Amino acid sequence: MSIDRSSPLDLVRAELRGFAGYASARKSGSKGRVWLNANESPWPSPVDPGLALNRYPEPQPAALKARLAEIHGVPEESILLTRGSDEGIDLLTRALCRAGHDAVLITPPCFGMYAVCAHVQGAALVKVPLRDTDGALCIDVDAMLAAFETATGAFPVKLVFVCSPGNPGGAAALLTEIERLLAGLAGRAVLVVDEAYAEYSALPSALTLFPRFAHLVVLRTLSKAHALAGVRIGITIGDVRLVQVLAAIAPPYPLAQPAVALALKALEAPAIDETRRGVGRILFERGRLASALQQLPVVRQVYASDANYLLVRFHAVEAVFQTLLDAGVVVRDQRSQPGLADALRISIGTAEENDALLAALAASSAGIDAEQGAGRE
Ligand SMILES: *Cc1c(COP(=O)(O)O)cnc(C)c1O
């Protein structure tokens, strides 16, 4: 059963609907023996590792798309490969939002790139804060739908971002909530579910809803569980018509060929198995770190996490942050995020790294105890 039968193309900026983009040399003329059409060097560079890097790469590498389609159980044509999912967020914002007219709905505290891309495109921001319930930061679907209806009079909301698992909160959204959101939006906006951390979550992916909702876009990345942040490969999965528009406005050759070759290797069975074992180790450490943190007097609250980090509220957060920095332990400051004035986000590292964090925090606990008594700012 499909609820939104209309095309997401109706939401795309009118001037981009039939836009073909740059006609790159690599796109035209696929059969050839003598390649004299792209002003490339006819011979490889002396530093070429045997990848024929004198040639421009495929704009959308077919083998990598085929492998990802197989892994995620979606048609190849629904996939757009980008330089990290950051670029997917940017392309979606540019394709859908008219500067000065349209809006993007976000749920702070959330990943910063949604607001950055909206700002660059001149789109307004509608903010619907996450709800702090039962030790987790969760989307408030009723409030989101209400804000959508209210905003749409002044600024049509074209894009709704849900980060699941949420960064920095850590909680994944329930599929029933995503579905309720999709039904409520009823094809009047594109819902983007950013699943950068899905591999760490036990909850089902929004991809299971993909066949039923033309206005659902799911973002994945090789940057987190696949341990390839330096390779910059993101995956946007959406309706074919929308993906075609995004491909047309994307740079002509977004993915470097060595990056594509590495990504393909990382998606072969042995590497996938190793990735899965890595996720298992992170989940074990996440549990261990969460319980150890809860024992520390400087810790006020540890949020439940479905990802590879923990959001933690501290007593005397400034002293804690400084002590950690002095010990050479760098965590992510969340104090400028709404409602998180006492919070830090801690990525799960190796057992040794997590021990180093705990040791520094224990020392900090002792220091703060002596100075001012635990529990006071
Ligand atoms: C890390 C992260 C990304 C960006 O990933 P890249 O693929 O490296 O660009 C996207 N969304 C969220 C929520 C993230 O935390």
CSV table of C-alpha atoms and ligand atoms in Angstrom, one decimal:
chain,number,residue,atom,x,y,z
A,1,MET,CA,0.0,0.0,0.0
A,2,SER,CA,1.4,3.3,-1.0
A,3,ILE,CA,0.1,6.4,0.7
A,4,ASP,CA,1.8,9.1,-1.3
A,5,ARG,CA,1.1,8.5,-4.9
A,6,SER,CA,2.1,11.9,-6.1
A,7,SER,CA,5.6,12.4,-7.5
A,8,PRO,CA,8.4,14.0,-5.3
A,9,LEU,CA,9.3,15.8,-8.5
A,10,ASP,CA,6.4,18.1,-7.8
A,11,LEU,CA,8.4,19.4,-4.8
A,12,VAL,CA,11.6,20.0,-6.8
A,13,ARG,CA,12.4,23.6,-7.8
A,14,ALA,CA,10.6,24.1,-11.1
A,15,GLU,CA,13.7,25.2,-13.1
A,16,LEU,CA,15.5,21.9,-12.1
A,17,ARG,CA,12.7,19.5,-13.1
A,18,GLY,CA,13.9,18.8,-16.6
A,19,PHE,CA,17.4,19.9,-16.1
A,20,ALA,CA,20.0,17.6,-17.6
A,21,GLY,CA,23.1,19.1,-15.9
A,22,TYR,CA,26.6,19.2,-17.3
A,23,ALA,CA,27.1,16.9,-20.3
A,24,SER,CA,30.4,15.4,-19.2
A,25,ALA,CA,32.7,13.6,-21.6
A,26,ARG,CA,32.4,10.5,-19.6
A,27,LYS,CA,28.6,10.5,-19.9
A,28,SER,CA,28.5,10.7,-23.7
A,29,GLY,CA,29.8,7.9,-26.0
A,30,SER,CA,30.3,4.8,-23.9
A,31,LYS,CA,31.6,2.6,-26.8
A,32,GLY,CA,35.1,3.6,-28.0
A,33,ARG,CA,38.6,2.4,-28.6
A,34,VAL,CA,40.5,5.6,-29.0
A,35,TRP,CA,39.6,8.2,-26.3
A,36,LEU,CA,40.3,11.7,-27.6
A,37,ASN,CA,37.2,13.4,-26.1
A,38,ALA,CA,38.1,14.6,-22.6
A,39,ASN,CA,41.5,16.3,-22.9
A,40,GLU,CA,43.0,13.7,-20.6
A,41,SER,CA,46.6,12.6,-20.7
A,42,PRO,CA,46.9,9.5,-22.9
A,43,TRP,CA,49.3,7.8,-20.4
A,44,PRO,CA,49.1,7.3,-16.7
A,45,SER,CA,50.9,9.4,-14.1
A,46,PRO,CA,54.3,8.0,-12.8
A,47,VAL,CA,52.6,7.7,-9.4
A,48,ASP,CA,49.5,5.9,-10.7
A,49,PRO,CA,49.1,2.6,-8.7
A,50,GLY,CA,47.7,0.9,-11.8
A,51,LEU,CA,44.2,2.4,-11.7
A,52,ALA,CA,44.4,4.3,-15.0
A,53,LEU,CA,43.9,7.5,-13.1
A,54,ASN,CA,44.7,9.6,-16.2
A,55,ARG,CA,41.0,9.0,-17.1
A,56,TYR,CA,38.1,10.7,-15.5
A,57,PRO,CA,36.1,8.3,-13.3
A,58,GLU,CA,32.5,7.1,-13.8
A,59,PRO,CA,30.1,9.8,-12.6
A,60,GLN,CA,28.1,7.1,-10.8
A,61,PRO,CA,30.2,4.0,-10.5
A,62,ALA,CA,28.0,1.1,-11.7
A,63,ALA,CA,29.7,-1.7,-9.8
A,64,LEU,CA,29.6,0.1,-6.5
A,65,LYS,CA,25.9,1.0,-7.0
A,66,ALA,CA,25.1,-2.6,-7.9
A,67,ARG,CA,26.8,-3.9,-4.7
A,68,LEU,CA,25.0,-1.3,-2.5
A,69,ALA,CA,21.7,-2.0,-4.2
A,70,GLU,CA,22.2,-5.7,-3.3
A,71,ILE,CA,23.2,-4.9,0.3
A,72,HIS,CA,20.3,-2.6,0.9
A,73,GLY,CA,17.7,-4.4,-1.1
A,74,VAL,CA,16.8,-1.4,-3.3
A,75,PRO,CA,16.9,-0.8,-7.1
A,76,GLU,CA,20.2,0.5,-8.4
A,77,GLU,CA,18.4,3.5,-9.9
A,78,SER,CA,17.3,4.6,-6.4
A,79,ILE,CA,20.9,5.1,-5.3
A,80,LEU,CA,22.9,8.3,-5.7
A,81,LEU,CA,26.6,8.1,-4.6
A,82,THR,CA,28.0,11.3,-3.2
A,83,ARG,CA,31.1,12.6,-1.4
A,84,GLY,CA,29.9,11.6,2.0
A,85,SER,CA,26.3,11.9,3.0
A,86,ASP,CA,27.1,15.5,3.7
A,87,GLU,CA,26.9,16.1,0.0
A,88,GLY,CA,23.6,14.2,-0.2
A,89,ILE,CA,22.1,16.7,2.4
A,90,ASP,CA,23.4,19.6,0.4
A,91,LEU,CA,22.0,18.3,-3.0
A,92,LEU,CA,18.6,17.6,-1.4
A,93,THR,CA,18.4,21.1,0.1
A,94,ARG,CA,19.4,22.8,-3.2
A,95,ALA,CA,17.1,20.7,-5.3
A,96,LEU,CA,14.0,21.3,-3.2
A,97,CYS,CA,14.3,24.7,-1.6
A,98,ARG,CA,13.8,28.0,-3.3
A,99,ALA,CA,16.0,30.6,-1.6
A,100,GLY,CA,13.9,33.0,0.4
A,101,HIS,CA,10.8,31.0,0.0
A,102,ASP,CA,11.0,27.4,1.3
A,103,ALA,CA,11.9,25.9,4.6
A,104,VAL,CA,13.6,22.9,6.1
A,105,LEU,CA,12.3,21.3,9.3
A,106,ILE,CA,14.9,20.0,11.8
A,107,THR,CA,14.7,18.6,15.3
A,108,PRO,CA,17.4,20.1,17.6
A,109,PRO,CA,19.7,19.1,19.1
A,110,CYS,CA,20.7,17.4,15.9
A,111,PHE,CA,23.4,17.1,13.3
A,112,GLY,CA,24.7,20.5,12.3
A,113,MET,CA,24.8,20.0,8.5
A,114,TYR,CA,21.1,20.3,8.0
A,115,ALA,CA,21.1,23.9,9.2
A,116,VAL,CA,24.4,24.7,7.4
A,117,CYS,CA,23.0,23.5,4.0
A,118,ALA,CA,19.7,25.3,4.6
A,119,HIS,CA,21.6,28.5,5.4
A,120,VAL,CA,23.8,28.3,2.3
A,121,GLN,CA,20.7,27.7,0.2
A,122,GLY,CA,18.8,30.6,1.8
A,123,ALA,CA,16.1,28.3,3.1
A,124,ALA,CA,14.3,29.0,6.4
A,125,LEU,CA,14.6,26.7,9.4
A,126,VAL,CA,11.7,25.3,11.3
A,127,LYS,CA,12.9,23.8,14.6
A,128,VAL,CA,10.9,21.2,16.6
A,129,PRO,CA,13.0,20.2,19.6
A,130,LEU,CA,13.5,16.5,20.5
A,131,ARG,CA,11.6,15.4,23.6
A,132,ASP,CA,13.6,14.2,26.6
A,133,THR,CA,11.7,11.1,27.7
A,134,ASP,CA,12.8,8.1,29.7
A,135,GLY,CA,16.5,9.0,29.4
A,136,ALA,CA,16.4,9.3,25.6
A,137,LEU,CA,16.0,12.2,23.1
A,138,CYS,CA,13.2,11.3,20.8
A,139,ILE,CA,11.3,13.0,17.9
A,140,ASP,CA,8.0,14.4,18.7
A,141,VAL,CA,5.9,13.5,15.6
A,142,ASP,CA,2.8,15.4,16.7
A,143,ALA,CA,4.7,18.6,17.3
A,144,MET,CA,6.6,18.1,14.0
A,145,LEU,CA,3.3,17.7,12.1
A,146,ALA,CA,1.8,20.7,13.9
A,147,ALA,CA,4.8,22.9,13.1
A,148,PHE,CA,4.7,21.7,9.5
A,149,GLU,CA,1.1,22.8,9.1
A,150,THR,CA,1.7,26.2,10.8
A,151,ALA,CA,4.9,26.9,8.9
A,152,THR,CA,3.6,26.0,5.5
A,153,GLY,CA,1.4,29.1,5.3
A,154,ALA,CA,4.4,31.4,5.4
A,155,PHE,CA,7.3,29.2,4.2
A,156,PRO,CA,6.5,25.9,2.5
A,157,VAL,CA,8.5,23.2,4.3
A,158,LYS,CA,10.0,21.1,1.5
A,159,LEU,CA,12.4,18.9,3.6
A,160,VAL,CA,12.1,17.2,7.0
A,161,PHE,CA,15.2,15.8,8.5
A,162,VAL,CA,15.1,13.0,11.0
A,163,CYS,CA,18.4,11.7,12.3
A,164,SER,CA,18.0,8.1,13.4
A,165,PRO,CA,20.0,7.1,15.5
A,166,GLY,CA,20.1,10.8,16.5
A,167,ASN,CA,23.3,12.7,16.6
A,168,PRO,CA,24.1,13.7,19.4
A,169,GLY,CA,21.2,12.2,21.3
A,170,GLY,CA,21.9,8.6,20.3
A,171,ALA,CA,18.3,7.3,20.2
A,172,ALA,CA,16.9,5.7,17.0
A,173,ALA,CA,13.4,6.5,15.9
A,174,LEU,CA,10.7,3.8,15.9
A,175,LEU,CA,9.6,2.7,12.5
A,176,THR,CA,5.9,3.4,13.5
A,177,GLU,CA,6.9,7.0,14.2
A,178,ILE,CA,8.6,7.4,10.9
A,179,GLU,CA,5.6,5.9,9.2
A,180,ARG,CA,3.2,8.3,11.1
A,181,LEU,CA,5.4,11.2,10.0
A,182,LEU,CA,5.3,10.1,6.3
A,183,ALA,CA,1.5,9.6,6.5
A,184,GLY,CA,1.0,13.0,8.1
A,185,LEU,CA,3.2,14.8,5.5
A,186,ALA,CA,1.3,13.0,2.8
A,187,GLY,CA,3.7,13.8,0.0
A,188,ARG,CA,3.8,17.5,0.8
A,189,ALA,CA,7.5,17.4,1.9
A,190,VAL,CA,10.4,14.9,1.5
A,191,LEU,CA,11.3,13.1,4.7
A,192,VAL,CA,15.0,12.4,4.9
A,193,VAL,CA,16.0,9.8,7.5
A,194,ASP,CA,19.7,10.1,8.1
A,195,GLU,CA,20.9,6.6,9.1
A,196,ALA,CA,24.6,7.4,9.4
A,197,TYR,CA,24.7,5.1,12.5
A,198,ALA,CA,22.1,2.5,11.5
A,199,GLU,CA,24.7,-0.3,11.8
A,200,TYR,CA,24.9,0.2,15.5
A,201,SER,CA,21.2,0.1,16.1
A,202,ALA,CA,19.0,-2.9,16.8
A,203,LEU,CA,15.9,-1.1,15.4
A,204,PRO,CA,14.8,-1.8,11.8
A,205,SER,CA,15.9,0.7,9.1
A,206,ALA,CA,13.5,3.1,7.4
A,207,LEU,CA,14.6,1.3,4.2
A,208,THR,CA,11.9,-1.2,5.0
A,209,LEU,CA,9.3,1.6,4.3
A,210,PHE,CA,11.0,2.6,1.1
A,211,PRO,CA,8.9,0.7,-1.4
A,212,ARG,CA,5.7,2.2,0.0
A,213,PHE,CA,6.7,5.9,0.2
A,214,ALA,CA,7.9,7.9,-2.8
A,215,HIS,CA,8.7,10.9,-0.5
A,216,LEU,CA,11.1,9.0,1.8
A,217,VAL,CA,14.8,9.4,1.4
A,218,VAL,CA,17.3,7.4,3.4
A,219,LEU,CA,20.9,8.5,3.9
A,220,ARG,CA,23.7,6.0,4.6
A,221,THR,CA,27.5,6.4,4.7
A,222,LEU,CA,30.7,4.4,4.7
A,223,SER,CA,32.1,6.9,7.2
A,224,LYS,CA,31.1,5.4,10.5
A,225,ALA,CA,30.7,1.6,11.0
A,226,HIS,CA,32.5,0.9,7.7
A,227,ALA,CA,35.5,2.9,9.0
A,228,LEU,CA,36.1,4.8,5.8
A,229,ALA,CA,35.5,8.4,6.8
A,230,GLY,CA,38.6,9.4,4.9
A,231,VAL,CA,37.3,7.9,1.7
A,232,ARG,CA,34.2,10.2,1.5
A,233,ILE,CA,31.4,8.0,0.2
A,234,GLY,CA,27.8,8.6,1.1
A,235,ILE,CA,24.7,6.9,-0.2
A,236,THR,CA,21.4,8.7,-0.9
A,237,ILE,CA,18.5,6.3,-1.5
A,238,GLY,CA,15.2,7.8,-2.8
A,239,ASP,CA,12.6,7.8,-5.5
A,240,VAL,CA,14.2,7.4,-9.0
A,241,ARG,CA,12.8,10.7,-10.3
A,242,LEU,CA,14.3,12.6,-7.4
A,243,VAL,CA,17.6,10.8,-7.6
A,244,GLN,CA,17.8,11.8,-11.3
A,245,VAL,CA,17.4,15.5,-10.3
A,246,LEU,CA,20.1,15.2,-7.6
A,247,ALA,CA,22.5,13.5,-10.1
A,248,ALA,CA,21.9,16.3,-12.5
A,249,ILE,CA,22.9,19.1,-10.1
A,250,ALA,CA,25.8,17.1,-8.5
A,251,PRO,CA,29.3,17.9,-9.7
A,252,PRO,CA,30.2,15.9,-12.8
A,253,TYR,CA,32.7,13.5,-11.2
A,254,PRO,CA,32.0,13.5,-7.5
A,255,LEU,CA,33.8,10.3,-6.5
A,256,ALA,CA,37.6,9.8,-6.8
A,257,GLN,CA,38.4,6.4,-8.5
A,258,PRO,CA,40.7,5.1,-5.7
A,259,ALA,CA,37.9,5.8,-3.2
A,260,VAL,CA,35.5,3.8,-5.3
A,261,ALA,CA,37.9,0.9,-5.6
A,262,LEU,CA,38.4,0.9,-1.8
A,263,ALA,CA,34.7,1.1,-1.1
A,264,LEU,CA,34.1,-1.9,-3.4
A,265,LYS,CA,36.7,-3.9,-1.4
A,266,ALA,CA,35.1,-2.8,1.9
A,267,LEU,CA,31.8,-4.3,0.7
A,268,GLU,CA,33.1,-7.7,-0.1
A,269,ALA,CA,32.1,-10.5,2.3
A,270,PRO,CA,35.3,-10.8,4.3
A,271,ALA,CA,35.5,-7.0,5.0
A,272,ILE,CA,31.7,-6.9,5.8
A,273,ASP,CA,32.3,-9.7,8.4
A,274,GLU,CA,35.1,-7.8,9.9
A,275,THR,CA,33.0,-4.6,10.0
A,276,ARG,CA,30.3,-6.6,11.8
A,277,ARG,CA,32.8,-7.8,14.4
A,278,GLY,CA,33.9,-4.2,14.9
A,279,VAL,CA,30.3,-3.1,15.5
A,280,GLY,CA,30.0,-5.9,18.1
A,281,ARG,CA,33.1,-4.6,19.9
A,282,ILE,CA,31.8,-1.1,19.9
A,283,LEU,CA,28.4,-2.2,21.3
A,284,PHE,CA,30.2,-4.1,24.1
A,285,GLU,CA,32.3,-1.1,24.9
A,286,ARG,CA,29.3,1.2,24.7
A,287,GLY,CA,27.6,-0.8,27.4
A,288,ARG,CA,30.7,-1.0,29.5
A,289,LEU,CA,31.4,2.7,29.2
A,290,ALA,CA,27.8,3.7,29.9
A,291,SER,CA,27.8,1.7,33.2
A,292,ALA,CA,31.2,3.0,34.3
A,293,LEU,CA,30.2,6.6,33.5
A,294,GLN,CA,27.0,6.2,35.6
A,295,GLN,CA,29.2,5.3,38.6
A,296,LEU,CA,31.1,8.6,38.5
A,297,PRO,CA,30.0,11.4,40.8
A,298,VAL,CA,30.7,14.1,38.1
A,299,VAL,CA,28.2,12.4,35.7
A,300,ARG,CA,24.7,13.7,35.9
A,301,GLN,CA,23.1,11.6,33.1
A,302,VAL,CA,24.1,9.1,30.4
A,303,TYR,CA,21.5,9.0,27.5
A,304,ALA,CA,20.5,5.7,26.0
A,305,SER,CA,22.3,5.2,22.7
A,306,ASP,CA,21.7,3.2,19.6
A,307,ALA,CA,24.9,4.6,18.0
A,308,ASN,CA,28.7,4.6,18.6
A,309,TYR,CA,28.7,7.5,21.0
A,310,LEU,CA,27.2,8.5,24.3
A,311,LEU,CA,25.6,11.9,25.2
A,312,VAL,CA,26.5,12.6,28.8
A,313,ARG,CA,25.4,15.4,31.1
A,314,PHE,CA,28.0,16.5,33.7
A,315,HIS,CA,28.1,18.4,36.9
A,316,ALA,CA,30.8,21.1,36.5
A,317,VAL,CA,31.0,20.4,32.7
A,318,GLU,CA,33.6,23.1,32.1
A,319,ALA,CA,36.0,21.6,34.6
A,320,VAL,CA,35.4,18.2,33.1
A,321,PHE,CA,36.0,19.4,29.6
A,322,GLN,CA,39.2,21.1,30.5
A,323,THR,CA,40.5,18.1,32.6
A,324,LEU,CA,39.9,15.8,29.6
A,325,LEU,CA,41.7,18.2,27.2
A,326,ASP,CA,44.6,18.5,29.7
A,327,ALA,CA,44.7,14.7,29.6
A,328,GLY,CA,44.8,14.7,25.8
A,329,VAL,CA,41.3,13.2,25.6
A,330,VAL,CA,39.2,15.1,23.0
A,331,VAL,CA,35.4,14.8,23.2
A,332,ARG,CA,32.7,16.8,21.4
A,333,ASP,CA,31.4,19.8,23.2
A,334,GLN,CA,27.6,20.0,23.0
A,335,ARG,CA,27.1,23.1,25.2
A,336,SER,CA,26.0,25.4,22.4
A,337,GLN,CA,23.2,23.0,21.4
A,338,PRO,CA,19.7,23.9,22.7
A,339,GLY,CA,19.0,22.1,26.1
A,340,LEU,CA,22.5,20.6,26.3
A,341,ALA,CA,24.4,23.3,28.3
A,342,ASP,CA,26.0,20.6,30.5
A,343,ALA,CA,26.6,17.9,27.9
A,344,LEU,CA,29.5,16.3,26.0
A,345,ARG,CA,29.3,13.7,23.3
A,346,ILE,CA,31.8,10.9,23.7
A,347,SER,CA,32.6,8.6,20.8
A,348,ILE,CA,33.2,4.9,21.7
A,349,GLY,CA,36.9,4.1,21.1
A,350,THR,CA,39.0,1.0,21.7
A,351,ALA,CA,39.0,-0.5,25.2
A,352,GLU,CA,42.3,1.3,25.9
A,353,GLU,CA,40.9,4.7,24.7
A,354,ASN,CA,37.8,4.3,26.7
A,355,ASP,CA,39.9,3.4,29.8
A,356,ALA,CA,42.0,6.5,29.2
A,357,LEU,CA,38.7,8.6,29.2
A,358,LEU,CA,37.5,6.9,32.4
A,359,ALA,CA,40.8,7.4,34.1
A,360,ALA,CA,40.8,11.1,33.2
A,361,LEU,CA,37.2,11.5,34.4
A,362,ALA,CA,38.0,9.7,37.7
A,363,ALA,CA,40.8,12.1,38.3
A,364,SER,CA,38.5,15.0,37.4
A,365,SER,CA,35.8,13.6,39.8
A,366,ALA,CA,38.4,13.6,42.6
A,367,GLY,CA,39.6,17.1,41.8
A,368,ILE,CA,36.1,18.6,41.6
A,369,ASP,CA,35.1,16.7,44.8
A,370,ALA,CA,37.9,18.3,46.7
A,371,GLU,CA,37.4,21.7,45.3
A,372,GLN,CA,33.7,22.3,45.5
A,373,GLY,CA,31.9,19.1,46.4
A,374,ALA,CA,30.3,16.8,43.8
A,375,GLY,CA,26.9,17.8,42.6
A,376,ARG,CA,27.5,21.6,42.5
A,377,GLU,CA,28.4,23.6,39.5
B,1,LIG,C1,28.8,11.7,10.4
B,1,LIG,C2,27.4,12.0,10.0
B,1,LIG,C3,27.1,12.2,8.6
B,1,LIG,C4,28.1,12.5,7.6
B,1,LIG,O1,28.7,11.5,7.1
B,1,LIG,P1,29.6,11.6,5.8
B,1,LIG,O2,29.1,10.5,5.0
B,1,LIG,O3,31.0,11.4,6.3
B,1,LIG,O4,29.5,12.9,5.1
B,1,LIG,C5,25.8,12.4,8.3
B,1,LIG,N1,24.8,12.4,9.2
B,1,LIG,C6,25.1,12.3,10.5
B,1,LIG,C7,24.0,12.3,11.5
B,1,LIG,C8,26.4,12.1,10.9
B,1,LIG,O5,26.7,12.0,12.2
